XYZ file of C-alpha atoms in Angstrom:
329
model
C -3.101 39.763 -37.056
C -3.399 38.349 -40.531
C -0.285 38.756 -42.580
C -0.731 41.103 -45.511
C 2.600 42.858 -45.523
C 4.061 41.333 -48.674
C 2.894 42.825 -51.947
C 2.530 40.153 -54.585
C 2.735 37.470 -51.914
C 1.096 34.067 -51.858
C -2.618 34.801 -51.778
C -3.560 32.141 -49.221
C -4.482 33.420 -45.781
C -1.785 33.238 -43.104
C -1.680 34.188 -39.425
C 1.605 35.655 -38.216
C 0.598 36.365 -34.630
C -2.474 36.424 -32.383
C -3.581 39.102 -29.924
C -6.407 37.505 -27.958
C -7.812 38.715 -24.635
C -9.247 35.692 -22.856
C -11.262 35.494 -19.619
C -9.168 34.626 -16.551
C -5.990 35.057 -18.584
C -3.030 35.193 -16.200
C -0.019 35.097 -18.527
C 1.042 35.193 -22.178
C 4.096 33.856 -23.956
C 5.015 34.179 -27.630
C 7.256 31.345 -28.741
C 8.926 30.883 -32.096
C 5.813 29.311 -33.601
C 3.066 29.266 -30.959
C 1.314 31.932 -28.918
C 0.540 30.543 -25.441
C -2.138 31.981 -23.143
C -2.310 30.805 -19.527
C -5.820 30.663 -18.061
C -5.900 30.783 -14.281
C -3.328 28.444 -12.775
C -3.813 25.221 -14.684
C -4.977 25.691 -18.303
C -3.055 26.597 -21.467
C -4.585 27.900 -24.698
C -2.077 27.392 -27.515
C -2.481 29.123 -30.878
C -0.375 27.572 -33.650
C 0.491 30.507 -35.915
C 1.937 30.232 -39.408
C 5.357 31.467 -38.302
C 8.240 29.195 -39.205
C 11.622 29.050 -37.478
C 14.938 27.455 -38.266
C 18.278 27.643 -36.459
C 16.320 29.291 -33.599
C 15.378 32.242 -35.819
C 11.808 33.122 -36.825
C 11.806 33.618 -40.590
C 10.256 36.823 -41.944
C 7.350 35.297 -43.868
C 4.606 33.012 -42.543
C 3.652 29.751 -44.268
C -0.097 29.593 -45.082
C -1.777 26.651 -43.368
C 1.302 25.577 -41.435
C -0.172 26.259 -37.999
C -3.325 24.317 -38.795
C -1.242 21.363 -39.981
C 0.860 21.353 -36.799
C -2.156 21.732 -34.516
C -4.280 19.038 -36.117
C -1.488 16.560 -36.788
C -0.286 16.806 -33.177
C -3.850 16.196 -31.932
C -4.208 13.266 -34.340
C -1.193 11.536 -32.782
C -1.874 12.597 -29.195
C -5.303 10.977 -29.348
C -3.841 7.785 -30.821
C -1.094 7.416 -28.225
C -3.033 7.980 -24.996
C -2.771 4.242 -24.332
C 1.034 4.657 -24.234
C 1.476 7.935 -22.348
C -0.921 10.406 -20.714
C -0.797 13.827 -22.377
C -1.739 17.454 -21.856
C -4.446 17.884 -24.537
C -8.044 18.565 -23.423
C -9.766 20.151 -26.436
C -9.238 21.526 -29.939
C -11.937 24.160 -30.488
C -10.484 25.729 -33.655
C -8.299 24.392 -36.500
C -5.224 26.148 -35.102
C -6.014 26.120 -31.347
C -5.417 23.502 -28.645
C -6.441 23.731 -24.991
C -4.682 21.587 -22.426
C -3.357 21.158 -18.930
C -0.563 23.397 -17.725
C 2.214 21.144 -16.444
C 5.704 21.729 -15.070
C 7.931 21.293 -18.131
C 10.963 19.028 -17.856
C 13.794 20.934 -19.542
C 14.957 18.044 -21.669
C 14.026 17.148 -25.238
C 13.947 13.398 -25.739
C 15.331 13.053 -29.265
C 15.186 9.591 -30.802
C 16.856 8.697 -34.096
C 16.530 5.618 -36.292
C 18.737 6.963 -39.101
C 22.004 8.901 -39.421
C 20.459 12.117 -40.691
C 20.427 15.854 -40.013
C 22.346 16.960 -36.919
C 23.554 13.415 -36.225
C 25.026 13.155 -39.737
C 26.677 16.573 -39.499
C 28.358 15.503 -36.241
C 29.364 12.133 -37.734
C 30.756 13.755 -40.888
C 32.873 16.002 -38.642
C 34.512 12.869 -37.222
C 32.560 12.382 -34.005
C 31.704 8.808 -33.064
C 29.906 9.587 -29.814
C 26.612 11.461 -29.679
C 25.075 12.275 -26.294
C 27.061 9.444 -24.766
C 25.879 6.958 -27.405
C 28.633 5.315 -29.502
C 28.073 5.439 -33.275
C 29.186 2.587 -35.560
C 32.033 3.132 -38.021
C 31.479 3.069 -41.760
C 28.016 4.605 -41.885
C 26.766 6.789 -44.731
C 24.268 9.622 -44.570
C 20.717 8.314 -44.022
C 21.857 4.791 -43.080
C 19.723 3.110 -40.433
C 21.163 2.542 -36.977
C 21.112 -1.075 -35.744
C 18.376 0.137 -33.390
C 16.985 3.611 -32.605
C 19.185 5.710 -30.323
C 18.095 8.343 -27.792
C 20.149 11.553 -27.968
C 18.651 14.059 -25.495
C 19.024 17.825 -25.652
C 18.828 20.280 -22.790
C 16.271 23.037 -23.303
C 18.046 26.382 -23.461
C 16.289 29.586 -22.386
C 17.903 31.321 -25.374
C 19.847 30.091 -28.366
C 20.405 26.508 -29.418
C 19.410 23.476 -27.373
C 22.494 21.491 -26.376
C 23.274 17.805 -26.753
C 23.479 16.091 -23.388
C 24.046 12.508 -22.251
C 21.901 10.445 -19.920
C 24.773 10.439 -17.448
C 25.060 14.237 -17.492
C 21.298 14.629 -17.043
C 21.371 12.482 -13.911
C 24.642 13.958 -12.597
C 23.251 17.489 -12.780
C 19.845 16.412 -11.452
C 17.898 17.950 -14.337
C 15.356 15.235 -13.569
C 15.198 12.298 -11.195
C 16.397 8.914 -12.396
C 12.890 7.493 -11.974
C 11.367 10.208 -14.125
C 14.126 9.949 -16.737
C 13.670 6.207 -17.059
C 9.930 6.763 -17.532
C 10.653 9.321 -20.235
C 12.923 6.834 -22.007
C 10.239 4.128 -21.890
C 7.636 6.506 -23.249
C 10.033 7.747 -25.948
C 10.754 4.267 -27.292
C 7.098 3.201 -27.175
C 5.843 6.405 -28.826
C 8.490 6.134 -31.543
C 7.545 2.519 -32.213
C 3.890 3.539 -32.580
C 4.786 6.468 -34.836
C 7.027 4.229 -36.953
C 4.207 1.730 -37.386
C 1.657 4.405 -38.301
C 4.056 6.031 -40.767
C 4.803 2.700 -42.487
C 1.079 2.107 -42.982
C 1.018 5.365 -44.972
C 4.144 4.618 -47.008
C 6.498 6.741 -44.902
C 9.530 6.215 -42.650
C 9.658 8.067 -39.328
C 13.351 8.966 -39.375
C 13.712 10.794 -36.075
C 11.655 12.939 -33.740
C 11.610 14.613 -30.346
C 9.234 14.411 -27.408
C 8.770 16.798 -24.515
C 7.366 15.915 -21.115
C 6.056 17.648 -18.015
C 5.011 16.771 -14.483
C 1.553 17.225 -13.017
C 0.939 18.170 -9.392
C 1.298 14.545 -8.339
C 4.658 14.130 -10.076
C 3.229 12.062 -12.931
C 5.190 12.286 -16.210
C 2.947 13.442 -19.066
C 3.553 14.105 -22.751
C 3.304 17.786 -23.722
C 3.677 19.993 -26.803
C 3.419 18.407 -30.269
C 4.394 14.977 -31.570
C 5.193 13.534 -34.995
C 4.746 16.837 -36.855
C 7.024 18.064 -39.664
C 8.484 20.631 -37.233
C 9.474 17.987 -34.688
C 10.122 14.977 -36.941
C 11.640 13.837 -40.205
C 9.990 11.453 -42.655
C 11.337 9.634 -45.728
C 9.296 7.985 -48.490
C 9.286 4.243 -47.827
C 9.091 3.149 -51.473
C 12.109 5.248 -52.461
C 14.432 4.682 -49.530
C 16.244 1.432 -50.433
C 17.008 2.287 -54.045
C 18.120 5.812 -53.309
C 20.345 4.608 -50.493
C 21.855 1.939 -52.748
C 22.647 4.592 -55.378
C 23.879 7.109 -52.830
C 21.180 9.592 -53.834
C 19.576 12.215 -51.613
C 16.481 11.159 -49.686
C 13.527 13.506 -50.270
C 11.923 14.392 -46.966
C 8.569 15.406 -45.585
C 9.862 17.631 -42.785
C 11.251 21.065 -42.017
C 14.755 19.827 -42.841
C 14.441 20.986 -46.443
C 13.905 24.542 -45.130
C 17.127 24.248 -43.115
C 18.933 22.938 -46.213
C 17.580 25.846 -48.272
C 18.849 28.301 -45.666
C 22.289 26.661 -45.508
C 22.532 26.807 -49.318
C 21.728 30.508 -49.057
C 24.509 31.077 -46.527
C 22.364 31.247 -43.390
C 22.753 29.113 -40.262
C 21.524 31.547 -37.631
C 24.965 33.016 -36.925
C 25.467 36.671 -36.065
C 25.691 38.893 -39.120
C 24.035 36.394 -41.464
C 20.879 37.380 -43.341
C 17.933 35.148 -44.175
C 17.737 34.592 -47.942
C 14.740 36.170 -49.637
C 11.701 33.916 -49.297
C 10.022 34.025 -52.700
C 6.303 33.373 -53.206
C 7.238 30.134 -54.936
C 9.323 28.962 -51.987
C 6.634 29.892 -49.445
C 4.050 28.015 -51.510
C 6.280 24.927 -51.773
C 6.716 24.831 -47.986
C 2.970 25.190 -47.484
C 2.258 22.362 -49.901
C 4.767 20.058 -48.247
C 3.208 20.577 -44.818
C -0.238 19.815 -46.194
C 1.058 16.731 -48.005
C 2.441 15.264 -44.790
C -0.871 15.809 -43.003
C -2.825 14.085 -45.753
C -0.307 11.256 -46.087
C -0.244 10.570 -42.364
C -3.945 10.890 -41.610
C -5.665 9.958 -44.863
C -7.852 13.015 -44.222
C -8.179 16.494 -45.644
C -6.953 19.281 -43.409
C -9.648 21.198 -41.566
C -8.887 24.746 -42.618
C -10.240 28.013 -41.259
C -10.896 30.607 -43.921
C -9.862 34.214 -43.356
C -13.158 35.061 -41.661
C -13.084 32.046 -39.284
C -9.433 32.829 -38.531
C -10.217 36.371 -37.389
C -9.530 37.012 -33.737
C -13.208 37.524 -32.873
C -14.153 34.128 -34.331
C -11.177 32.353 -32.784
C -11.799 33.949 -29.408
C -15.474 32.943 -29.449
C -14.534 29.296 -30.107
C -12.000 29.348 -27.270
C -14.322 30.978 -24.733
C -17.068 28.455 -25.480
C -14.620 25.548 -25.117
C -13.257 26.882 -21.815
C -16.809 27.159 -20.494
C -17.514 23.534 -21.448
C -14.341 22.354 -19.703
C -15.458 24.068 -16.482
C -18.806 22.224 -16.464
């Protein structure tokens, strides 16, 4: 349904949730941000809504255009990294819809960090010098670069926060085979190198990101979900980084981190009894603009946007059904 529940809200169209009924649909799952429809046994239809989450909580107001940014930016990078790693994506029939292969998810997020930022900085500031089994150098400041990017995996929790986990713990508990884990590490480093290069060409620094992988029926490791989006990654401005770091100033970011910082400043970190601060029209608009800016900066293209009519469920469903029919041919 289109979101119209906020009087005096931002006037741009936003989609809070979808309610499609697709042919051969066998399952449905509503995640924090995406609505996922399973078609038969082997196809996923993923609708990127405009919901936004932080600290594992879906915030009460959608962000206009956010889903279209995530969907199209992920496809942009998935197409440009197929030479590095095979991935799940088959088609993108609508600005906020992707169709792809259903794979067996590996319940590990491969987080890779080039800078001491976000969660890593909060752990470091608390006195920890080991993160996911990786030793951290002494004397670092917030946003300093690591000597080389570090991989700090997280185990995918069914509910609540994902948990930091070391390579050794992953292998000891057999979350994945050593062969598959080593492949995931190789893909992670190569994908991050490609993303870093592409970001630099657009005047940005890819600070950190996460990748998710799955297995096909033959046991082949494939890239799934989204990559290099503002929900899964952090970016700094390349031309501002050195001077701001020298002066000890904050680094402005193109990512969802500023939403987390806004929530923390408002006394919310997802803990029981805490309330989400009121999301004003101005704040919602600023988030929307920042998502669009990252898309345009990274791709050099204007975002393909669906107007309210094209975003209606009948129009979206028609696009999906036609695409599914083409894939069967």
